[in-house]
Structure formats: C-alpha cells, structure tokens
PDB file of C-alpha atoms in Angstrom:
ATOM      1  CA  UNK A  17       9.493 179.292 -64.525  1.00 40.00           C
ATOM      2  CA  UNK A  18       6.243 181.285 -64.795  1.00 37.00           C
ATOM      3  CA  UNK A  19       8.068 183.608 -67.218  1.00 42.00           C
ATOM      4  CA  UNK A  20       9.734 180.709 -69.219  1.00 43.00           C
ATOM      5  CA  UNK A  21       5.981 179.084 -69.140  1.00 41.00           C
ATOM      6  CA  UNK A  22       4.845 182.377 -70.706  1.00 45.00           C
ATOM      7  CA  UNK A  23       7.243 183.112 -73.231  1.00 44.00           C
ATOM      8  CA  UNK A  24       6.823 179.330 -74.257  1.00 43.00           C
ATOM      9  CA  UNK A  25       3.224 180.306 -75.148  1.00 42.00           C
ATOM     10  CA  UNK A  26       3.584 183.253 -77.002  1.00 44.00           C
ATOM     11  CA  UNK A  27       5.744 181.577 -79.065  1.00 43.00           C
ATOM     12  CA  UNK A  28       3.472 178.810 -79.674  1.00 37.00           C
ATOM     13  CA  UNK A  29       0.824 181.012 -80.360  1.00 42.00           C
ATOM     14  CA  UNK A  30       2.825 183.026 -83.052  1.00 44.00           C
ATOM     15  CA  UNK A  31       3.706 180.185 -85.156  1.00 40.00           C
ATOM     16  CA  UNK A  32       0.210 178.776 -85.392  1.00 40.00           C
ATOM     17  CA  UNK A  33      -0.696 178.666 -89.345  1.00 37.00           C
ATOM     18  CA  UNK A  34      -3.335 181.227 -90.341  1.00 36.00           C
ATOM     19  CA  UNK A  35      -6.106 180.347 -92.688  1.00 37.00           C
ATOM     20  CA  UNK A  36      -5.010 181.238 -96.194  1.00 46.00           C
ATOM     21  CA  UNK A  37      -7.035 183.080 -98.317  1.00 56.00           C
ATOM     22  CA  UNK A  38      -8.241 182.033-101.496  1.00 68.00           C
ATOM     23  CA  UNK A  39      -6.210 181.798-104.686  1.00 84.00           C
ATOM     24  CA  UNK A  40      -9.030 183.836-106.410  1.00 85.00           C
ATOM     25  CA  UNK A  41      -7.526 183.617-109.709  1.00 88.00           C
ATOM     26  CA  UNK A  42      -7.328 179.994-109.608  1.00 90.00           C
ATOM     27  CA  UNK A  43     -10.973 179.792-108.995  1.00 91.00           C
ATOM     28  CA  UNK A  44     -11.877 182.023-111.934  1.00 91.00           C
ATOM     29  CA  UNK A  45      -9.588 180.017-114.142  1.00 91.00           C
ATOM     30  CA  UNK A  46     -10.926 176.446-112.783  1.00 92.00           C
ATOM     31  CA  UNK A  47     -14.668 177.783-113.292  1.00 93.00           C
ATOM     32  CA  UNK A  48     -14.871 180.101-116.091  1.00 93.00           C
ATOM     33  CA  UNK A  49     -16.106 177.542-118.406  1.00 91.00           C
ATOM     34  CA  UNK A  50     -19.054 177.389-115.531  1.00 91.00           C
ATOM     35  CA  UNK A  51     -19.941 180.734-115.363  1.00 93.00           C
ATOM     36  CA  UNK A  52     -19.956 181.307-118.957  1.00 92.00           C
ATOM     37  CA  UNK A  53     -22.369 177.948-119.463  1.00 87.00           C
ATOM     38  CA  UNK A  54     -24.397 180.121-117.016  1.00 87.00           C
ATOM     39  CA  UNK A  55     -24.369 182.911-118.739  1.00 88.00           C
ATOM     40  CA  UNK A  56     -25.785 181.619-121.981  1.00 84.00           C
ATOM     41  CA  UNK A  57     -28.490 179.808-121.055  1.00 77.00           C
ATOM     42  CA  UNK A  58     -29.278 182.871-119.496  1.00 79.00           C
ATOM     43  CA  UNK A  59     -28.575 184.897-122.564  1.00 78.00           C
ATOM     44  CA  UNK A  60     -32.561 186.149-123.244  1.00 69.00           C
ATOM     45  CA  UNK A  61     -32.133 188.254-120.698  1.00 71.00           C
ATOM     46  CA  UNK A  62     -29.141 190.453-122.380  1.00 75.00           C
ATOM     47  CA  UNK A  63     -30.186 193.829-123.435  1.00 71.00           C
ATOM     48  CA  UNK A  64     -28.709 197.222-124.193  1.00 66.00           C
ATOM     49  CA  UNK A  65     -28.236 197.788-120.251  1.00 73.00           C
ATOM     50  CA  UNK A  66     -27.212 194.085-119.219  1.00 81.00           C
ATOM     51  CA  UNK A  67     -24.943 192.607-121.761  1.00 86.00           C
ATOM     52  CA  UNK A  68     -23.681 189.432-122.164  1.00 89.00           C
ATOM     53  CA  UNK A  69     -20.253 190.594-121.141  1.00 92.00           C
ATOM     54  CA  UNK A  70     -22.174 192.474-117.807  1.00 92.00           C
ATOM     55  CA  UNK A  71     -23.568 188.778-117.311  1.00 92.00           C
ATOM     56  CA  UNK A  72     -20.414 187.402-117.577  1.00 94.00           C
ATOM     57  CA  UNK A  73     -18.882 189.718-115.519  1.00 94.00           C
ATOM     58  CA  UNK A  74     -21.740 189.383-112.884  1.00 94.00           C
ATOM     59  CA  UNK A  75     -21.246 185.680-112.857  1.00 94.00           C
ATOM     60  CA  UNK A  76     -17.606 185.686-111.675  1.00 95.00           C
ATOM     61  CA  UNK A  77     -18.509 188.246-108.953  1.00 94.00           C
ATOM     62  CA  UNK A  78     -21.043 185.952-107.821  1.00 93.00           C
ATOM     63  CA  UNK A  79     -18.371 182.630-108.293  1.00 94.00           C
ATOM     64  CA  UNK A  80     -15.973 184.905-106.076  1.00 93.00           C
ATOM     65  CA  UNK A  81     -18.546 185.269-103.862  1.00 91.00           C
ATOM     66  CA  UNK A  82     -19.188 181.703-103.643  1.00 90.00           C
ATOM     67  CA  UNK A  83     -15.710 180.544-103.136  1.00 91.00           C
ATOM     68  CA  UNK A  84     -15.660 182.549 -99.948  1.00 89.00           C
ATOM     69  CA  UNK A  85     -18.566 181.163 -98.064  1.00 87.00           C
ATOM     70  CA  UNK A  86     -17.759 177.811 -98.988  1.00 85.00           C
ATOM     71  CA  UNK A  87     -14.784 177.185 -97.562  1.00 78.00           C
ATOM     72  CA  UNK A  88     -12.769 174.127 -98.204  1.00 80.00           C
ATOM     73  CA  UNK A  89     -12.711 173.982-101.752  1.00 83.00           C
ATOM     74  CA  UNK A  90     -14.502 169.789-102.773  1.00 83.00           C
ATOM     75  CA  UNK A  91     -16.372 168.179-105.705  1.00 83.00           C
ATOM     76  CA  UNK A  92     -19.585 169.876-104.575  1.00 81.00           C
ATOM     77  CA  UNK A  93     -18.423 173.224-105.093  1.00 87.00           C
ATOM     78  CA  UNK A  94     -19.991 173.694-108.358  1.00 86.00           C
ATOM     79  CA  UNK A  95     -23.295 172.773-107.393  1.00 80.00           C
ATOM     80  CA  UNK A  96     -23.298 175.776-104.758  1.00 83.00           C
ATOM     81  CA  UNK A  97     -21.324 178.145-107.064  1.00 88.00           C
ATOM     82  CA  UNK A  98     -23.971 177.803-109.790  1.00 86.00           C
ATOM     83  CA  UNK A  99     -26.826 179.208-107.778  1.00 81.00           C
ATOM     84  CA  UNK A 100     -24.080 182.275-106.433  1.00 87.00           C
ATOM     85  CA  UNK A 101     -23.218 182.902-110.289  1.00 91.00           C
ATOM     86  CA  UNK A 102     -27.104 182.544-111.315  1.00 85.00           C
ATOM     87  CA  UNK A 103     -28.450 184.653-108.092  1.00 84.00           C
ATOM     88  CA  UNK A 104     -25.917 187.188-108.788  1.00 88.00           C
ATOM     89  CA  UNK A 105     -26.564 188.116-112.257  1.00 88.00           C
ATOM     90  CA  UNK A 106     -30.656 187.585-111.815  1.00 81.00           C
ATOM     91  CA  UNK A 107     -30.629 190.001-108.744  1.00 81.00           C
ATOM     92  CA  UNK A 108     -28.805 192.692-111.442  1.00 84.00           C
ATOM     93  CA  UNK A 109     -31.112 192.170-113.816  1.00 78.00           C
ATOM     94  CA  UNK A 110     -34.557 192.666-111.365  1.00 72.00           C
ATOM     95  CA  UNK A 111     -32.203 195.693-110.067  1.00 76.00           C
ATOM     96  CA  UNK A 112     -32.245 197.214-113.354  1.00 72.00           C
ATOM     97  CA  UNK A 113     -35.058 195.529-115.501  1.00 62.00           C
ATOM     98  CA  UNK A 114     -34.585 197.352-119.201  1.00 55.00           C
ATOM     99  CA  UNK A 115     -38.587 195.830-120.351  1.00 60.00           C
ATOM    100  CA  UNK A 116     -40.831 198.945-119.440  1.00 62.00           C
ATOM    101  CA  UNK A 117     -44.094 197.763-118.243  1.00 69.00           C
ATOM    102  CA  UNK A 118     -45.833 198.871-121.593  1.00 70.00           C
ATOM    103  CA  UNK A 119     -43.926 196.138-123.656  1.00 69.00           C
ATOM    104  CA  UNK A 120     -44.140 193.547-120.990  1.00 71.00           C
ATOM    105  CA  UNK A 121     -47.881 194.399-121.109  1.00 78.00           C
ATOM    106  CA  UNK A 122     -47.780 194.059-124.673  1.00 78.00           C
ATOM    107  CA  UNK A 123     -46.172 190.522-124.768  1.00 76.00           C
ATOM    108  CA  UNK A 124     -48.723 189.168-122.458  1.00 77.00           C
ATOM    109  CA  UNK A 125     -51.700 190.571-124.224  1.00 82.00           C
ATOM    110  CA  UNK A 126     -49.420 188.270-127.214  1.00 82.00           C
ATOM    111  CA  UNK A 127     -49.622 185.407-125.584  1.00 79.00           C
ATOM    112  CA  UNK A 128     -53.486 185.734-124.782  1.00 83.00           C
ATOM    113  CA  UNK A 129     -54.256 186.523-128.034  1.00 85.00           C
ATOM    114  CA  UNK A 130     -52.187 183.529-129.511  1.00 83.00           C
ATOM    115  CA  UNK A 131     -54.350 181.651-127.042  1.00 82.00           C
ATOM    116  CA  UNK A 132     -57.744 182.280-128.205  1.00 88.00           C
ATOM    117  CA  UNK A 133     -56.320 182.312-131.708  1.00 87.00           C
ATOM    118  CA  UNK A 134     -55.380 178.722-131.478  1.00 84.00           C
ATOM    119  CA  UNK A 135     -58.660 177.564-129.527  1.00 86.00           C
ATOM    120  CA  UNK A 136     -60.440 179.210-132.687  1.00 87.00           C
ATOM    121  CA  UNK A 137     -58.460 177.507-135.105  1.00 88.00           C
ATOM    122  CA  UNK A 138     -58.453 173.853-133.086  1.00 87.00           C
ATOM    123  CA  UNK A 139     -54.200 174.111-133.824  1.00 84.00           C
ATOM    124  CA  UNK A 140     -51.345 176.061-133.930  1.00 79.00           C
ATOM    125  CA  UNK A 141     -51.687 178.951-136.130  1.00 84.00           C
ATOM    126  CA  UNK A 142     -48.769 179.628-138.143  1.00 85.00           C
ATOM    127  CA  UNK A 143     -47.046 182.861-137.860  1.00 83.00           C
ATOM    128  CA  UNK A 144     -48.302 184.639-140.783  1.00 87.00           C
ATOM    129  CA  UNK A 145     -51.813 184.097-139.540  1.00 89.00           C
ATOM    130  CA  UNK A 146     -50.739 185.850-135.988  1.00 87.00           C
ATOM    131  CA  UNK A 147     -49.025 189.049-137.984  1.00 88.00           C
ATOM    132  CA  UNK A 148     -52.117 188.970-139.454  1.00 89.00           C
ATOM    133  CA  UNK A 149     -54.685 188.731-136.822  1.00 87.00           C
ATOM    134  CA  UNK A 150     -52.716 190.965-134.401  1.00 85.00           C
ATOM    135  CA  UNK A 151     -51.592 193.641-137.093  1.00 89.00           C
ATOM    136  CA  UNK A 152     -47.925 193.172-136.324  1.00 87.00           C
ATOM    137  CA  UNK A 153     -44.894 193.239-138.125  1.00 88.00           C
ATOM    138  CA  UNK A 154     -42.742 190.393-138.278  1.00 84.00           C
ATOM    139  CA  UNK A 155     -40.167 192.389-135.823  1.00 82.00           C
ATOM    140  CA  UNK A 156     -42.668 193.391-133.760  1.00 83.00           C
ATOM    141  CA  UNK A 157     -43.533 190.373-133.254  1.00 83.00           C
ATOM    142  CA  UNK A 158     -40.369 188.882-132.717  1.00 78.00           C
ATOM    143  CA  UNK A 159     -39.286 191.357-130.334  1.00 76.00           C
ATOM    144  CA  UNK A 160     -42.165 190.858-127.871  1.00 79.00           C
ATOM    145  CA  UNK A 161     -41.709 186.955-128.461  1.00 77.00           C
ATOM    146  CA  UNK A 162     -38.474 187.045-126.836  1.00 71.00           C
ATOM    147  CA  UNK A 163     -39.543 189.625-124.179  1.00 70.00           C
ATOM    148  CA  UNK A 164     -42.682 186.806-123.194  1.00 71.00           C
ATOM    149  CA  UNK A 165     -40.025 184.113-123.343  1.00 68.00           C
ATOM    150  CA  UNK A 166     -37.089 186.066-121.100  1.00 65.00           C
ATOM    151  CA  UNK A 167     -40.119 186.460-118.752  1.00 64.00           C
ATOM    152  CA  UNK A 168     -40.589 182.889-118.416  1.00 64.00           C
ATOM    153  CA  UNK A 169     -37.429 181.951-117.838  1.00 62.00           C
ATOM    154  CA  UNK A 170     -36.791 184.457-115.328  1.00 60.00           C
ATOM    155  CA  UNK A 171     -39.901 183.158-113.743  1.00 59.00           C
ATOM    156  CA  UNK A 172     -38.579 179.285-113.660  1.00 59.00           C
ATOM    157  CA  UNK A 173     -35.105 180.501-112.088  1.00 60.00           C
ATOM    158  CA  UNK A 174     -37.080 181.962-109.333  1.00 56.00           C
ATOM    159  CA  UNK A 175     -38.659 178.993-108.874  1.00 52.00           C
ATOM    160  CA  UNK A 176     -35.723 177.378-108.014  1.00 54.00           C
ATOM    161  CA  UNK A 177     -34.542 180.042-105.420  1.00 54.00           C
ATOM    162  CA  UNK A 178     -37.643 179.557-103.656  1.00 48.00           C
ATOM    163  CA  UNK A 179     -36.960 175.831-103.588  1.00 48.00           C
ATOM    164  CA  UNK A 180     -33.648 176.447-101.864  1.00 47.00           C
ATOM    165  CA  UNK A 181     -35.201 178.565 -99.632  1.00 45.00           C
ATOM    166  CA  UNK A 182     -37.607 176.228 -98.402  1.00 40.00           C
ATOM    167  CA  UNK A 183     -34.900 173.584 -98.171  1.00 38.00           C
ATOM    168  CA  UNK A 184     -33.391 176.096 -95.962  1.00 39.00           C
ATOM    169  CA  UNK A 185     -29.693 174.923 -96.964  1.00 40.00           C
ATOM    170  CA  UNK A 186     -26.844 175.452 -96.164  1.00 45.00           C
ATOM    171  CA  UNK A 187     -23.377 175.872 -98.066  1.00 44.00           C
ATOM    172  CA  UNK A 188     -21.895 171.990 -97.347  1.00 45.00           C
ATOM    173  CA  UNK A 189     -25.931 171.472 -98.281  1.00 45.00           C
ATOM    174  CA  UNK A 190     -25.911 171.775-102.029  1.00 46.00           C
ATOM    175  CA  UNK A 191     -25.191 168.422-103.135  1.00 45.00           C
ATOM    176  CA  UNK A 192     -28.673 168.180-101.645  1.00 42.00           C
ATOM    177  CA  UNK A 193     -30.060 171.184-103.692  1.00 46.00           C
ATOM    178  CA  UNK A 194     -28.488 169.671-106.698  1.00 46.00           C
ATOM    179  CA  UNK A 195     -30.294 166.477-106.406  1.00 40.00           C
ATOM    180  CA  UNK A 196     -33.533 168.672-105.239  1.00 44.00           C
ATOM    181  CA  UNK A 197     -32.855 170.435-108.398  1.00 54.00           C
ATOM    182  CA  UNK A 198     -32.217 167.445-110.593  1.00 54.00           C
ATOM    183  CA  UNK A 199     -35.293 164.847-109.007  1.00 58.00           C
ATOM    184  CA  UNK A 200     -37.516 168.159-110.048  1.00 59.00           C
ATOM    185  CA  UNK A 201     -36.197 168.620-113.803  1.00 63.00           C
ATOM    186  CA  UNK A 202     -36.460 165.114-114.535  1.00 65.00           C
ATOM    187  CA  UNK A 203     -40.082 165.030-113.033  1.00 66.00           C
ATOM    188  CA  UNK A 204     -41.296 167.796-115.337  1.00 70.00           C
ATOM    189  CA  UNK A 205     -38.813 167.308-118.205  1.00 72.00           C
ATOM    190  CA  UNK A 206     -40.604 163.360-118.308  1.00 74.00           C
ATOM    191  CA  UNK A 207     -43.752 165.088-118.325  1.00 80.00           C
ATOM    192  CA  UNK A 208     -43.353 167.238-121.350  1.00 82.00           C
ATOM    193  CA  UNK A 209     -43.970 166.723-125.222  1.00 86.00           C
ATOM    194  CA  UNK A 210     -41.262 165.228-127.037  1.00 84.00           C
ATOM    195  CA  UNK A 211     -40.540 167.970-129.144  1.00 86.00           C
ATOM    196  CA  UNK A 212     -40.323 170.541-126.211  1.00 86.00           C
ATOM    197  CA  UNK A 213     -37.932 167.920-124.347  1.00 83.00           C
ATOM    198  CA  UNK A 214     -35.513 168.032-127.797  1.00 84.00           C
ATOM    199  CA  UNK A 215     -35.541 172.107-127.679  1.00 85.00           C
ATOM    200  CA  UNK A 216     -35.081 172.362-123.940  1.00 80.00           C
ATOM    201  CA  UNK A 217     -32.390 169.913-124.521  1.00 76.00           C
ATOM    202  CA  UNK A 218     -30.633 170.998-127.286  1.00 79.00           C
ATOM    203  CA  UNK A 219     -31.033 174.545-125.460  1.00 78.00           C
ATOM    204  CA  UNK A 220     -29.586 173.892-122.142  1.00 70.00           C
ATOM    205  CA  UNK A 221     -27.538 171.555-123.003  1.00 64.00           C
ATOM    206  CA  UNK A 222     -25.884 171.684-126.366  1.00 68.00           C
ATOM    207  CA  UNK A 223     -25.996 174.896-125.971  1.00 67.00           C
ATOM    208  CA  UNK A 224     -27.342 175.738-129.372  1.00 77.00           C
ATOM    209  CA  UNK A 225     -29.006 179.444-130.480  1.00 80.00           C
ATOM    210  CA  UNK A 226     -32.974 178.930-131.331  1.00 82.00           C
ATOM    211  CA  UNK A 227     -32.048 179.533-135.318  1.00 83.00           C
ATOM    212  CA  UNK A 228     -29.234 176.498-135.050  1.00 84.00           C
ATOM    213  CA  UNK A 229     -32.507 174.871-133.019  1.00 87.00           C
ATOM    214  CA  UNK A 230     -34.833 175.680-136.090  1.00 87.00           C
ATOM    215  CA  UNK A 231     -32.587 174.512-138.643  1.00 85.00           C
ATOM    216  CA  UNK A 232     -32.432 171.001-136.743  1.00 79.00           C
ATOM    217  CA  UNK A 233     -35.793 170.907-135.943  1.00 83.00           C
ATOM    218  CA  UNK A 234     -36.606 172.193-139.293  1.00 85.00           C
ATOM    219  CA  UNK A 235     -39.117 174.873-138.023  1.00 87.00           C
ATOM    220  CA  UNK A 236     -39.220 178.626-138.723  1.00 87.00           C
ATOM    221  CA  UNK A 237     -36.875 180.721-135.510  1.00 85.00           C
ATOM    222  CA  UNK A 238     -40.306 182.078-134.166  1.00 85.00           C
ATOM    223  CA  UNK A 239     -42.332 179.006-133.831  1.00 87.00           C
ATOM    224  CA  UNK A 240     -38.840 177.518-131.672  1.00 88.00           C
ATOM    225  CA  UNK A 241     -39.549 180.725-129.842  1.00 85.00           C
ATOM    226  CA  UNK A 242     -42.569 180.116-129.273  1.00 85.00           C
ATOM    227  CA  UNK A 243     -42.570 176.060-128.463  1.00 88.00           C
ATOM    228  CA  UNK A 244     -39.576 177.310-125.951  1.00 86.00           C
ATOM    229  CA  UNK A 245     -41.784 179.803-124.226  1.00 83.00           C
ATOM    230  CA  UNK A 246     -44.057 177.155-124.136  1.00 86.00           C
ATOM    231  CA  UNK A 247     -41.799 174.573-122.616  1.00 84.00           C
ATOM    232  CA  UNK A 248     -40.726 176.750-119.661  1.00 82.00           C
ATOM    233  CA  UNK A 249     -44.108 177.709-119.032  1.00 82.00           C
ATOM    234  CA  UNK A 250     -45.363 173.724-118.904  1.00 83.00           C
ATOM    235  CA  UNK A 251     -41.710 173.415-116.317  1.00 78.00           C
ATOM    236  CA  UNK A 252     -43.240 176.293-114.305  1.00 76.00           C
ATOM    237  CA  UNK A 253     -46.292 175.327-113.620  1.00 79.00           C
ATOM    238  CA  UNK A 254     -45.334 171.708-112.751  1.00 75.00           C
ATOM    239  CA  UNK A 255     -42.181 172.435-110.679  1.00 68.00           C
ATOM    240  CA  UNK A 256     -44.367 174.794-108.565  1.00 67.00           C
ATOM    241  CA  UNK A 257     -46.925 172.052-107.718  1.00 70.00           C
ATOM    242  CA  UNK A 258     -43.970 170.035-106.473  1.00 60.00           C
ATOM    243  CA  UNK A 259     -42.331 173.125-104.180  1.00 54.00           C
TER     244      UNK A 259
END
C-alpha cells in the first residue's frame, strides 16, 4: 500500500503544470509603441554615443525586465513597464554621459547670463540680443540650449524616480504610482503659464518636434527651446516641493 501511495504521489507531482515562460515576442509586439513613445519623450538625451536606435533597444530590454518582474499581465502592466523602460534608458545615459564637463558648465553659465540679461532688460531678450551680449554664434547658442534642456529633463526624470522610492512601491502598486505621478503632474502643470503648458502638451502628448511647435506657436525654434527648458525648471521646482 505504501508503495502504491508513493507511486501515486510521484505521478501527481509529475503532471503538475509548471509556470510558463513569458511570451517575449508577444510582449515586444504589444508594447512596442509604448517604448517608442518614451524614447521620443527622451530624445533630447540622444547623442553620438547613445542614439535613438540605442535608446529603443535599451527600452525594449527594460520592457522585458518589467515583464519578468511583474508576473501575470493585467491592465496595470503598462504603468509599471513605463518606469522600467525609462529607468533602463536613463541608467545607460548616466553611465555614458556624453556631455563633457566643460560643455555642461558653459550651459549653466548661459542660463545664468540669460537671467541677468532678462533682469537688465526687464523682458525676455531676443536670440539676437543674447548672441550679441554673450559673443556666441547661432550654432554655439543652440548647442548649449539643447545641453541645458537635456539636463533639466533628466533632473525631472530623477525626481519621479525619487518619488517612487519614497512611496516604497512594489510592482503590484504600479497603478498607485501612476496616479501619484498624474496628480503631481496635474498639480504642477496647472500652475504653469498657459504658453508653457501648451509647449509641454505639444511636445510630450502630441509628440511634435521643437521645430514643429515653433511653427504652431509662431516663435523661433530657439525660443521654443528656451520656453521648454523654462517649463521643465518650473515643473521640477513644484514637483520637488511635493515629494
């Protein structure tokens, strides 16, 4: 009897289903648009060392990592996956920071000097006034603007990462974190000037380029870049006060 019982138990154990591996191909196909959208939002960070294609590959790896950690797929998975996708891209960007220290310092100096010129004129200076005051060519000015903008965007991403750590969220709580992020953004965005709200909406929701936004708003691309950076700075300040 004991032998029969042992055999029966052994057979029972053998036929138990094992957890199936995730269908990585299906997950990649289903959420490829999510990865592309996040890469598009982070495109100011693209460089010669980490291009858009590289960022997309990093995002896909982040997506698969999210799927392995999350377990059974449900409607909240995209919220969790978006964090892992951004994290995978930003981690590599930080590891391979393409902005030389001198260039970053020049970008900071540009920001400070434009603030001083704005105070001096009691209005926002034109691009030509900035070039004349600082002795820069148009190409040099635009390069520093984009470096400065990329740093502001990265700082904003880091703030959201800090928010996630503060709430000690598990993967199953991703929907809660999504709501927290949404509430923070609504709070901050609602306090931005209308024009800054419009630029962020066109850039992140409509996914227009700075050049396209300039055509819509009727300003120069350089001015749109300034306003975008300014809006990110304002967002960063307001969100930081809530974390």
